[in-house]
Backbone as ProteinMPNN parsed JSONL, in Angstrom:
{"seq_chain_A": "TWNVVADTVAAEVGAEVVVVGAHLDSVPEGPGINDNGSGSAAVLEMALQLARLGVTPRRAVRFVWFGAEEVGLLGSRHYVNVTDLNGIVANLNFDMLASPNYARMVYNGSGCPEATRAKCLELQALFGTYFRERGLAYDVVPMSTTGGSDYLCVPRPVPACGLYVHSVTGGWVAVVAIVTHGLLSCAW", "coords_chain_A": {"N_chain_A": [[-111.699, 119.888, 92.125], [-110.355, 123.363, 91.766], [-109.583, 126.008, 93.506], [-107.857, 128.984, 92.638], [-105.625, 131.744, 94.285], [-104.556, 134.974, 94.976], [-102.977, 136.982, 97.25], [-101.827, 140.966, 97.338], [-99.898, 142.794, 98.768], [-100.931, 145.234, 100.853], [-101.201, 149.19, 100.525], [-102.555, 150.258, 103.58], [-102.502, 149.6, 106.99], [-104.308, 146.418, 107.712], [-105.941, 146.986, 105.481], [-108.935, 147.273, 102.952], [-110.266, 144.283, 101.104], [-109.631, 144.155, 97.793], [-111.336, 141.822, 95.659], [-110.429, 140.758, 92.5], [-112.189, 138.741, 90.114], [-112.302, 135.647, 88.25], [-113.703, 132.702, 86.001], [-112.563, 129.896, 86.184], [-113.336, 127.578, 84.149], [-115.09, 125.528, 81.361], [-117.658, 125.607, 79.241], [-119.325, 122.457, 77.528], [-120.627, 123.455, 74.893], [-119.271, 125.859, 74.1], [-116.475, 128.108, 72.823], [-113.293, 127.04, 74.914], [-111.517, 129.065, 74.975], [-112.801, 131.685, 75.068], [-114.712, 131.767, 77.266], [-113.895, 129.934, 80.145], [-111.349, 131.329, 79.651], [-110.359, 133.569, 78.63], [-110.989, 135.199, 80.614], [-110.186, 134.636, 82.429], [-106.728, 134.777, 82.114], [-106.636, 137.24, 81.275], [-107.278, 138.368, 84.045], [-104.944, 137.032, 85.404], [-103.489, 139.054, 84.127], [-103.626, 141.643, 84.673], [-102.825, 141.152, 87.425], [-99.945, 140.385, 87.25], [-99.052, 143.134, 85.65], [-99.794, 144.788, 87.533], [-97.53, 144.2, 89.017], [-95.41, 144.803, 87.637], [-95.771, 147.553, 87.322], [-95.353, 148.51, 89.887], [-97.469, 148.955, 91.398], [-98.686, 149.676, 95.043], [-101.153, 148.955, 95.786], [-103.612, 150.585, 98.131], [-105.977, 149.279, 99.508], [-106.123, 145.992, 99.986], [-106.035, 143.541, 97.682], [-106.793, 140.768, 96.223], [-106.404, 138.235, 93.793], [-108.622, 135.929, 92.111], [-108.604, 132.683, 90.726], [-111.949, 130.825, 89.809], [-112.885, 127.42, 90.203], [-114.682, 125.364, 88.926], [-117.143, 126.688, 88.402], [-119.24, 126.332, 85.633], [-120.56, 124.438, 86.318], [-122.327, 124.883, 88.882], [-121.377, 126.974, 90.246], [-119.252, 125.776, 91.753], [-116.897, 126.307, 92.849], [-116.899, 129.206, 93.451], [-118.92, 129.114, 95.448], [-117.954, 127.644, 97.273], [-115.492, 128.984, 98.511], [-116.85, 131.608, 99.789], [-117.765, 129.291, 101.922], [-115.281, 129.036, 103.093], [-113.593, 131.197, 103.969], [-113.614, 134.41, 105.184], [-115.478, 137.326, 104.493], [-116.088, 140.023, 105.837], [-114.108, 141.958, 105.575], [-113.91, 142.658, 102.453], [-114.615, 144.214, 99.774], [-115.806, 144.2, 97.786], [-115.638, 142.695, 94.743], [-114.872, 142.076, 91.21], [-115.853, 140.467, 88.977], [-114.726, 139.194, 85.766], [-115.812, 138.127, 82.916], [-115.568, 136.409, 79.871], [-114.103, 137.604, 77.57], [-113.162, 138.008, 75.013], [-114.61, 137.461, 72.305], [-115.527, 137.26, 69.505], [-117.586, 138.34, 68.565], [-118.589, 142.483, 68.391], [-118.48, 144.158, 71.149], [-118.592, 146.186, 74.719], [-119.507, 145.697, 77.706], [-120.789, 146.181, 80.549], [-121.245, 145.183, 83.939], [-124.799, 145.901, 85.251], [-125.535, 148.127, 88.541], [-127.634, 148.811, 89.659], [-129.063, 146.395, 89.581], [-128.279, 145.157, 92.203], [-128.031, 143.881, 95.483], [-130.15, 146.022, 97.935], [-128.657, 146.593, 99.876], [-126.149, 146.657, 98.798], [-126.427, 148.763, 96.6], [-125.817, 151.47, 96.224], [-123.013, 151.442, 96.033], [-122.566, 149.49, 94.41], [-123.399, 150.882, 92.039], [-121.878, 152.821, 91.895], [-119.376, 151.236, 91.218], [-119.838, 150.686, 88.857], [-120.172, 153.09, 87.42], [-117.037, 153.912, 87.584], [-116.511, 151.939, 85.052], [-117.83, 153.143, 83.245], [-117.576, 155.64, 83.019], [-114.494, 155.454, 82.397], [-114.605, 154.232, 79.836], [-115.826, 155.95, 78.482], [-114.636, 158.623, 78.628], [-112.77, 157.629, 77.17], [-113.803, 157.493, 74.095], [-114.81, 155.08, 73.872], [-117.696, 152.719, 73.344], [-120.275, 151.214, 75.111], [-122.325, 148.704, 76.648], [-124.616, 148.392, 79.315], [-125.169, 146.061, 80.844], [-127.976, 143.374, 82.569], [-127.176, 142.282, 86.354], [-126.954, 139.321, 87.814], [-128.781, 138.641, 90.417], [-129.41, 136.294, 91.369], [-127.686, 134.004, 92.487], [-126.99, 132.848, 89.58], [-124.632, 133.349, 88.229], [-121.441, 134.155, 87.432], [-120.073, 135.536, 89.141], [-119.096, 136.168, 92.556], [-121.193, 134.115, 95.083], [-122.938, 135.404, 97.377], [-123.345, 135.347, 100.78], [-123.343, 137.28, 102.283], [-124.149, 140.831, 101.689], [-121.446, 141.994, 98.999], [-120.108, 144.091, 97.238], [-120.468, 144.101, 93.72], [-119.333, 144.369, 90.832], [-118.166, 144.504, 87.231], [-116.964, 143.479, 84.441], [-118.172, 142.042, 80.876], [-117.18, 141.134, 78.154], [-117.303, 141.567, 74.882], [-114.658, 141.663, 73.252], [-111.333, 141.812, 72.238], [-110.32, 144.149, 71.24], [-109.359, 147.273, 72.836], [-110.705, 146.261, 74.685], [-108.654, 144.656, 76.636], [-106.681, 146.524, 77.458], [-108.469, 148.187, 78.291], [-109.836, 146.997, 80.911], [-106.778, 146.268, 82.185], [-106.079, 148.852, 82.089], [-108.222, 150.153, 84.04], [-108.07, 148.469, 86.097], [-105.277, 148.424, 87.363], [-104.59, 151.19, 87.545], [-107.107, 152.776, 88.428], [-109.218, 151.729, 90.307], [-107.672, 150.742, 91.919], [-105.509, 151.874, 93.241], [-106.225, 153.834, 93.631], [-108.542, 156.09, 96.162], [-112.062, 154.483, 96.275]], "CA_chain_A": [[-111.677, 121.377, 91.346], [-109.342, 123.549, 92.587], [-109.815, 127.923, 93.316], [-106.108, 129.782, 93.084], [-105.651, 132.417, 95.259], [-103.175, 135.517, 95.18], [-103.137, 138.442, 97.866], [-101.102, 141.735, 97.144], [-99.755, 143.544, 100.13], [-101.514, 146.542, 101.096], [-100.369, 150.313, 101.95], [-102.294, 151.154, 104.44], [-101.999, 148.12, 107.295], [-106.013, 146.928, 107.878], [-107.041, 147.675, 104.188], [-109.523, 146.14, 103.243], [-110.141, 143.82, 100.262], [-110.972, 143.962, 96.636], [-112.026, 140.3, 94.766], [-110.296, 140.672, 91.15], [-111.826, 137.208, 89.768], [-112.831, 134.742, 87.026], [-113.982, 131.594, 86.812], [-111.047, 128.984, 85.515], [-113.586, 126.043, 83.401], [-115.282, 126.307, 80.468], [-119.12, 125.324, 79.315], [-119.319, 122.229, 76.422], [-120.824, 123.771, 73.688], [-118.918, 126.608, 74.012], [-114.711, 128.183, 73.236], [-112.606, 127.674, 76.475], [-110.592, 129.784, 74.899], [-113.437, 132.589, 75.486], [-115.951, 130.905, 77.816], [-113.645, 131.574, 80.086], [-109.553, 131.859, 79.211], [-109.835, 135.092, 78.491], [-111.553, 137.092, 81.709], [-109.178, 134.547, 83.267], [-106.037, 135.642, 81.324], [-106.996, 138.9, 81.776], [-106.894, 139.065, 85.458], [-103.704, 137.129, 85.228], [-102.334, 139.91, 83.823], [-103.628, 143.067, 85.812], [-101.458, 141.2, 88.396], [-98.235, 140.921, 86.401], [-98.871, 144.868, 85.247], [-99.772, 145.984, 88.971], [-96.377, 143.636, 89.771], [-94.617, 145.706, 86.67], [-95.64, 149.343, 87.495], [-94.851, 148.705, 90.844], [-97.993, 150.243, 92.219], [-99.073, 149.469, 95.993], [-102.751, 149.504, 96.348], [-104.196, 151.2, 99.545], [-106.416, 148.259, 99.773], [-105.319, 144.638, 99.062], [-105.834, 143.042, 95.759], [-107.113, 139.446, 96.06], [-106.457, 137.642, 92.236], [-109.408, 134.769, 92.162], [-109.806, 132.047, 89.898], [-112.381, 129.898, 90.652], [-113.274, 126.987, 89.286], [-115.87, 124.562, 88.502], [-118.142, 127.486, 88.337], [-120.435, 126.016, 85.19], [-121.415, 122.952, 86.739], [-123.384, 125.041, 89.551], [-121.029, 127.798, 91.083], [-118.759, 125.336, 93.082], [-115.6, 127.461, 93.123], [-117.315, 130.412, 94.579], [-119.598, 128.852, 96.852], [-116.5, 127.25, 98.471], [-114.509, 129.89, 98.396], [-117.233, 132.445, 100.468], [-118.052, 129.135, 103.024], [-113.948, 128.752, 104.152], [-112.918, 132.8, 104.009], [-113.826, 135.962, 106.243], [-116.068, 137.942, 103.664], [-116.298, 140.622, 106.394], [-113.123, 142.998, 104.83], [-113.838, 142.54, 101.353], [-115.202, 145.742, 99.863], [-115.719, 145.114, 96.151], [-115.927, 141.847, 94.209], [-114.972, 142.916, 90.401], [-115.783, 139.633, 87.613], [-114.344, 139.183, 84.029], [-116.165, 136.723, 82.064], [-115.814, 136.136, 78.11], [-113.331, 139.503, 76.859], [-112.388, 137.676, 73.57], [-115.527, 136.386, 71.814], [-115.436, 137.729, 68.111], [-118.9, 139.661, 68.122], [-117.349, 142.92, 69.416], [-119.617, 144.691, 72.336], [-118.085, 146.28, 75.801], [-120.353, 145.258, 78.53], [-120.356, 146.296, 82.025], [-122.664, 144.562, 85.314], [-125.686, 146.971, 85.62], [-125.12, 147.684, 89.673], [-128.686, 148.395, 89.899], [-129.374, 145.056, 90.074], [-127.846, 144.5, 93.277], [-129.258, 144.273, 97.196], [-130.322, 147.099, 97.908], [-128.023, 146.983, 100.952], [-124.426, 147.692, 98.284], [-126.841, 149.375, 95.58], [-124.451, 152.175, 95.862], [-121.516, 151.006, 95.789], [-122.752, 148.5, 92.793], [-123.194, 152.55, 91.204], [-120.441, 153.862, 91.426], [-117.986, 150.625, 89.884], [-120.364, 150.833, 87.319], [-119.149, 154.3, 87.063], [-116.086, 153.809, 87.346], [-115.598, 151.623, 84.394], [-118.299, 153.694, 82.539], [-116.362, 156.944, 82.558], [-113.306, 154.917, 81.563], [-114.711, 154.214, 78.69], [-116.482, 157.073, 77.609], [-113.229, 159.276, 78.756], [-111.701, 156.748, 75.211], [-114.725, 157.463, 73.563], [-115.469, 153.712, 73.367], [-119.359, 152.583, 73.374], [-120.4, 150.299, 75.659], [-123.17, 148.798, 76.647], [-124.796, 148.165, 80.842], [-126.015, 144.365, 81.339], [-128.423, 143.029, 83.755], [-126.241, 141.205, 86.55], [-128.426, 138.214, 88.182], [-128.47, 138.611, 92.234], [-130.031, 135.213, 91.675], [-127.06, 133.328, 92.095], [-127.382, 132.603, 88.632], [-123.708, 133.643, 87.545], [-120.014, 133.984, 87.887], [-119.49, 136.182, 90.384], [-119.732, 135.615, 94.264], [-122.643, 134.151, 95.67], [-122.5, 135.488, 99.016], [-124.477, 134.814, 102.216], [-123.645, 138.299, 103.216], [-123.731, 141.41, 100.534], [-120.414, 142.263, 98.959], [-120.241, 145.404, 96.24], [-119.906, 143.902, 92.631], [-119.229, 144.787, 88.861], [-117.304, 143.641, 86.431], [-117.012, 143.21, 82.16], [-118.168, 140.738, 79.729], [-116.043, 142.28, 77.097], [-116.76, 140.423, 73.838], [-113.878, 142.375, 72.195], [-109.96, 142.072, 72.042], [-110.18, 145.34, 70.641], [-109.575, 148.144, 74.002], [-111.212, 145.543, 76.17], [-108.156, 143.697, 77.759], [-105.859, 147.266, 77.079], [-109.537, 148.534, 79.637], [-109.358, 145.768, 82.232], [-105.867, 146.676, 82.699], [-105.71, 150.228, 83.021], [-109.195, 150.787, 85.038], [-108.124, 148.193, 87.521], [-104.068, 149.136, 88.401], [-104.718, 153.192, 88.063], [-107.887, 153.501, 88.813], [-109.838, 150.885, 91.652], [-106.9, 149.849, 93.028], [-104.384, 152.739, 92.983], [-107.248, 155.413, 94.062], [-109.954, 155.634, 96.754], [-112.848, 154.054, 95.156]], "C_chain_A": [[-111.39, 121.426, 92.526], [-109.359, 125.615, 92.909], [-107.63, 128.045, 93.79], [-106.173, 131.046, 93.383], [-104.547, 132.909, 96.02], [-103.692, 137.141, 95.639], [-102.162, 139.329, 97.003], [-100.739, 142.221, 98.915], [-100.413, 144.748, 99.805], [-100.987, 147.734, 101.558], [-101.122, 150.282, 103.149], [-102.49, 149.054, 105.342], [-103.455, 148.282, 107.832], [-106.54, 147.001, 106.784], [-108.168, 146.174, 103.641], [-109.249, 145.557, 101.658], [-110.953, 144.15, 99.128], [-110.645, 142.822, 96.174], [-111.582, 140.957, 92.995], [-110.539, 138.813, 90.801], [-112.299, 136.957, 88.752], [-112.919, 132.995, 87.308], [-112.656, 130.802, 85.177], [-111.943, 127.58, 83.692], [-114.656, 126.339, 82.373], [-116.914, 125.393, 80.313], [-118.901, 123.693, 77.998], [-119.341, 122.901, 75.28], [-119.939, 125.223, 73.577], [-116.679, 126.524, 73.927], [-114.574, 128.116, 74.235], [-112.218, 128.594, 76.352], [-111.424, 131.302, 75.069], [-113.812, 132.525, 76.869], [-114.479, 130.841, 78.715], [-111.884, 131.924, 80.242], [-109.548, 132.779, 79.258], [-109.74, 135.729, 79.448], [-110.276, 135.931, 82.671], [-107.501, 134.271, 82.885], [-105.707, 136.957, 81.643], [-106.734, 139.373, 83.078], [-105.28, 138.828, 86.108], [-102.652, 138.802, 84.794], [-102.853, 141.408, 84.341], [-102.735, 142.646, 87.091], [-100.603, 141.267, 87.922], [-98.493, 142.295, 86.229], [-99.251, 145.128, 86.931], [-98.399, 145.613, 89.64], [-95.403, 144.382, 89.128], [-94.827, 146.817, 86.879], [-95.2, 149.157, 88.942], [-96.132, 149.035, 91.972], [-98.472, 149.216, 93.486], [-100.287, 149.64, 96.082], [-102.816, 149.912, 97.609], [-105.386, 150.399, 99.845], [-105.738, 146.937, 98.813], [-106.081, 144.248, 98.302], [-105.861, 141.141, 95.615], [-107.539, 139.203, 94.356], [-107.205, 136.367, 92.689], [-109.694, 133.951, 90.766], [-110.453, 130.541, 90.095], [-112.388, 128.724, 89.759], [-114.146, 126.118, 89.645], [-116.87, 125.243, 88.387], [-119.206, 127.149, 87.024], [-121.02, 124.924, 85.327], [-122.501, 123.099, 88.124], [-122.21, 125.531, 90.553], [-120.204, 127.284, 92.313], [-117.802, 125.985, 93.519], [-115.963, 128.349, 93.979], [-118.005, 130.261, 95.727], [-118.571, 128.688, 98.659], [-115.928, 128.411, 98.902], [-114.98, 131.188, 99.398], [-117.69, 131.039, 101.824], [-116.865, 128.783, 103.967], [-112.9, 130.18, 104.214], [-114.161, 134.153, 104.539], [-113.852, 136.616, 105.33], [-115.675, 139.709, 104.469], [-115.097, 141.736, 105.918], [-113.27, 143.095, 103.52], [-114.905, 143.409, 100.779], [-116.234, 145.697, 98.561], [-115.523, 143.687, 95.407], [-116.013, 142.112, 92.519], [-114.885, 141.209, 89.338], [-115.788, 140.045, 86.466], [-114.432, 137.522, 83.615], [-116.03, 137.193, 80.904], [-115.671, 137.645, 77.441], [-113.06, 139.215, 76.263], [-113.607, 137.036, 72.514], [-115.342, 137.563, 70.977], [-116.583, 138.891, 68.308], [-118.605, 141.57, 69.547], [-118.646, 143.716, 69.801], [-118.902, 144.737, 74.179], [-119.357, 145.908, 76.676], [-119.919, 145.225, 80.654], [-121.74, 146.172, 83.068], [-123.253, 146.465, 85.032], [-125.788, 147.044, 87.074], [-126.625, 148.754, 90.09], [-130.034, 148.017, 90.496], [-129.05, 144.314, 92.108], [-128.467, 144.289, 94.52], [-129.377, 145.715, 97.419], [-129.427, 147.337, 99.587], [-125.941, 147.897, 100.353], [-124.869, 148.306, 97.17], [-125.945, 150.44, 95.226], [-123.398, 152.124, 95.462], [-120.976, 150.659, 94.459], [-122.334, 149.87, 91.57], [-122.183, 153.006, 90.822], [-119.118, 152.775, 91.256], [-118.772, 150.657, 88.606], [-119.701, 152.399, 86.716], [-118.096, 154.715, 86.448], [-115.751, 153.455, 86.392], [-116.533, 152.579, 83.028], [-117.744, 154.976, 81.928], [-115.075, 156.465, 81.953], [-113.67, 154.719, 80.656], [-115.402, 155.423, 77.975], [-115.25, 158.287, 77.973], [-112.321, 158.592, 77.444], [-112.188, 157.16, 74.378], [-114.961, 155.693, 72.86], [-117.177, 153.483, 74.361], [-119.271, 151.455, 74.37], [-122.018, 149.661, 76.017], [-123.672, 147.878, 78.404], [-125.899, 146.827, 80.508], [-126.692, 144.133, 82.216], [-127.398, 141.832, 84.795], [-127.795, 140.43, 87.563], [-127.861, 138.364, 89.614], [-129.112, 137.018, 92.503], [-128.885, 133.773, 92.458], [-126.619, 132.369, 91.266], [-125.508, 132.889, 87.549], [-122.006, 133.211, 88.284], [-119.549, 134.457, 89.099], [-120.015, 135.214, 91.628], [-120.967, 135.665, 94.46], [-122.574, 133.942, 96.517], [-123.585, 135.812, 99.87], [-124.507, 136.286, 102.954], [-123.497, 139.495, 101.841], [-122.808, 142.003, 100.656], [-120.857, 143.269, 97.472], [-120.347, 144.328, 95.028], [-119.93, 144.039, 91.28], [-118.349, 144.135, 88.128], [-117.643, 144.072, 85.068], [-117.195, 142.019, 81.926], [-118.301, 141.592, 78.847], [-116.325, 140.949, 76.079], [-116.06, 140.935, 73.04], [-112.33, 142.284, 72.801], [-109.66, 143.048, 72.327], [-110.643, 146.249, 71.707], [-110.341, 147.561, 74.242], [-110.132, 145.147, 76.497], [-107.345, 145.053, 78.141], [-106.923, 148.239, 78.77], [-109.429, 148.655, 80.601], [-108.788, 146.469, 83.015], [-105.486, 147.557, 83.279], [-106.996, 150.243, 84.023], [-108.713, 149.745, 86.057], [-106.098, 148.909, 88.244], [-104.167, 150.599, 88.026], [-105.428, 153.637, 88.213], [-108.39, 152.627, 90.247], [-109.103, 150.905, 92.769], [-105.786, 150.801, 93.987], [-104.8, 154.254, 94.29], [-108.289, 155.466, 94.847], [-111.168, 155.937, 95.755], [-113.902, 154.019, 96.65]], "O_chain_A": [[-111.564, 120.781, 93.559], [-108.928, 126.263, 91.955], [-106.77, 127.599, 94.548], [-106.922, 131.662, 92.624], [-103.856, 132.402, 96.904], [-104.311, 138.027, 95.049], [-101.625, 138.786, 96.037], [-101.346, 141.926, 99.944], [-100.463, 145.231, 98.673], [-100.398, 147.771, 102.638], [-100.343, 150.271, 104.102], [-102.56, 147.941, 104.821], [-103.966, 149.326, 108.24], [-107.766, 147.101, 106.83], [-108.212, 144.954, 103.794], [-108.356, 146.043, 100.964], [-112.164, 144.364, 99.069], [-109.429, 142.641, 96.23], [-112.444, 141.569, 92.365], [-109.739, 137.901, 91.007], [-112.808, 137.876, 88.11], [-112.5, 132.286, 88.224], [-112.26, 131.056, 84.04], [-111.384, 127.062, 82.725], [-115.182, 127.447, 82.483], [-117.261, 124.617, 81.203], [-117.914, 124.022, 77.34], [-118.319, 123.035, 74.606], [-120.185, 125.684, 72.463], [-115.875, 125.734, 74.42], [-115.299, 128.784, 74.973], [-112.294, 129.372, 77.303], [-110.632, 132.232, 75.223], [-113.212, 133.25, 77.662], [-113.648, 131.614, 78.237], [-111.427, 132.791, 80.988], [-108.687, 133.275, 79.986], [-108.907, 136.62, 79.615], [-109.553, 136.455, 83.517], [-107.03, 133.358, 83.563], [-104.733, 137.519, 82.144], [-106.159, 140.428, 83.348], [-104.587, 139.579, 86.795], [-101.574, 139.292, 85.131], [-102.005, 142.293, 84.227], [-102.059, 143.462, 87.718], [-100.094, 142.386, 87.996], [-97.799, 142.821, 87.099], [-98.555, 146.043, 87.37], [-97.963, 146.298, 90.566], [-94.453, 144.73, 89.829], [-93.828, 147.468, 86.575], [-94.37, 150.041, 89.158], [-95.904, 149.31, 93.15], [-98.667, 148.039, 93.182], [-100.591, 150.728, 96.569], [-101.888, 149.507, 98.309], [-106.027, 151.005, 100.704], [-105.203, 146.834, 97.709], [-107.136, 144.881, 98.319], [-105.046, 140.457, 94.997], [-108.502, 139.685, 93.761], [-106.654, 135.672, 93.543], [-110.55, 134.235, 89.928], [-109.882, 129.491, 90.389], [-111.959, 128.871, 88.615], [-114.425, 126.095, 90.843], [-117.865, 124.538, 88.223], [-120.271, 127.726, 87.243], [-121.888, 124.463, 84.585], [-123.241, 122.201, 88.528], [-121.941, 124.836, 91.533], [-120.2, 127.796, 93.432], [-117.826, 126.292, 94.711], [-115.514, 128.404, 95.124], [-117.891, 130.928, 96.755], [-118.465, 129.047, 99.832], [-116.117, 128.61, 100.102], [-114.084, 131.876, 99.885], [-118.004, 131.589, 102.879], [-116.999, 128.394, 105.127], [-111.694, 130.153, 104.46], [-115.268, 134.506, 104.132], [-112.76, 136.895, 104.835], [-115.073, 140.538, 103.787], [-115.691, 142.807, 106.04], [-112.46, 143.958, 103.183], [-116.038, 143.359, 101.257], [-117.084, 146.529, 98.244], [-114.43, 143.528, 95.951], [-117.163, 142.39, 92.179], [-113.75, 140.864, 89.011], [-116.494, 140.939, 86.001], [-113.807, 136.473, 83.763], [-116.322, 138.374, 80.717], [-116.488, 138.463, 77.016], [-112.069, 139.911, 76.046], [-113.298, 135.989, 71.943], [-115.067, 138.67, 71.438], [-116.399, 140.104, 68.202], [-118.508, 141.709, 70.766], [-119.612, 143.91, 69.063], [-118.722, 143.708, 74.829], [-120.376, 145.861, 75.987], [-119.23, 144.625, 81.479], [-122.814, 146.774, 83.036], [-122.701, 147.541, 84.803], [-126.209, 145.944, 87.43], [-126.404, 149.524, 91.025], [-131.025, 148.414, 91.108], [-129.5, 143.406, 92.807], [-129.657, 144.601, 94.538], [-128.529, 146.486, 96.968], [-129.716, 148.295, 100.305], [-125.14, 148.724, 100.791], [-123.94, 148.59, 96.414], [-125.347, 150.45, 94.15], [-122.894, 152.772, 94.544], [-120.013, 150.959, 93.752], [-121.478, 149.92, 90.686], [-121.713, 153.454, 89.777], [-117.98, 153.235, 91.166], [-118.279, 150.65, 87.478], [-118.935, 152.607, 85.775], [-117.925, 155.408, 85.445], [-114.739, 154.04, 86.009], [-115.98, 152.699, 81.935], [-117.531, 155.266, 80.751], [-114.607, 157.096, 81.006], [-112.771, 155.165, 79.943], [-115.32, 155.575, 76.756], [-115.165, 158.963, 76.948], [-111.339, 159.12, 76.923], [-111.413, 157.436, 73.462], [-115.197, 155.325, 71.71], [-117.586, 153.878, 75.453], [-118.235, 150.794, 74.444], [-122.934, 150.324, 75.531], [-123.103, 146.816, 78.656], [-127.047, 146.783, 80.067], [-126.214, 144.69, 83.204], [-126.94, 140.795, 84.314], [-128.945, 140.778, 87.832], [-126.671, 138.227, 89.899], [-129.281, 136.587, 93.643], [-129.381, 132.728, 92.879], [-126.053, 131.337, 91.628], [-125.387, 132.6, 86.359], [-121.602, 132.429, 89.144], [-118.8, 133.903, 89.903], [-120.754, 134.238, 91.759], [-121.761, 136.582, 94.251], [-122.28, 132.839, 96.976], [-124.574, 136.488, 99.586], [-125.282, 136.586, 103.863], [-122.755, 139.125, 100.931], [-122.595, 142.627, 101.695], [-121.873, 143.049, 96.813], [-120.284, 143.243, 95.607], [-120.94, 143.626, 90.711], [-117.799, 143.122, 88.56], [-118.489, 144.901, 84.733], [-116.658, 141.055, 82.472], [-119.118, 142.494, 78.666], [-115.895, 139.804, 76.216], [-116.495, 140.887, 71.889], [-112.189, 142.743, 73.935], [-108.948, 143.307, 73.296], [-111.857, 146.359, 71.884], [-111.347, 148.254, 74.09], [-110.554, 145.084, 77.651], [-107.136, 145.003, 79.353], [-106.436, 148.696, 79.804], [-109.122, 149.619, 81.302], [-109.22, 147.098, 83.981], [-104.879, 147.621, 84.348], [-106.552, 150.402, 85.16], [-108.974, 150.165, 87.185], [-105.859, 149.594, 89.239], [-103.281, 151.154, 88.676], [-105.338, 154.863, 88.287], [-107.837, 152.973, 91.291], [-109.391, 151.006, 93.962], [-105.362, 150.521, 95.108], [-104.27, 155.02, 95.095], [-109.248, 154.862, 94.366], [-111.383, 156.838, 94.945], [-115.078, 153.665, 96.567]]}, "name": "protein", "num_of_chains": 1, "seq": "TWNVVADTVAAEVGAEVVVVGAHLDSVPEGPGINDNGSGSAAVLEMALQLARLGVTPRRAVRFVWFGAEEVGLLGSRHYVNVTDLNGIVANLNFDMLASPNYARMVYNGSGCPEATRAKCLELQALFGTYFRERGLAYDVVPMSTTGGSDYLCVPRPVPACGLYVHSVTGGWVAVVAIVTHGLLSCAW"}
């Protein structure tokens, strides 16, 4: 299995890194186009839109597509074992963004470890504000801190958040807009 990693250039020398990721594989029981072709495609679209808009974020952005997540988080475990995590200030995970049952879900930052909880809640608030300002309903869902999900299982805490959006309607547009206009180009 392989991970695919692409970094942007940051506006500031020695800038911190925001990881924007999704897993590439699927489970036999589910449609791969949703879990997680949709999350992987959304991350690719974010990278394309960032380039198209000519945005140079203050923080570097690392787009990561993790391999073999559904068979034991192999891709993210490998990534954290071979990567210096000290500069990573946030991990944003995008999973299952296109299923037909309509619901937007933001990971609940209160489930993060104490060391990162405040930043996780800040990330959650950014997603929530974006949806509320546009009159879009969303739910807050628990985020596992036991390593049982698709976001980084890091040996030291890294603030994490993301979307688990069950619809293309409004979902992809929101994801791209949040990341390109909010998290990556302004002070978080």
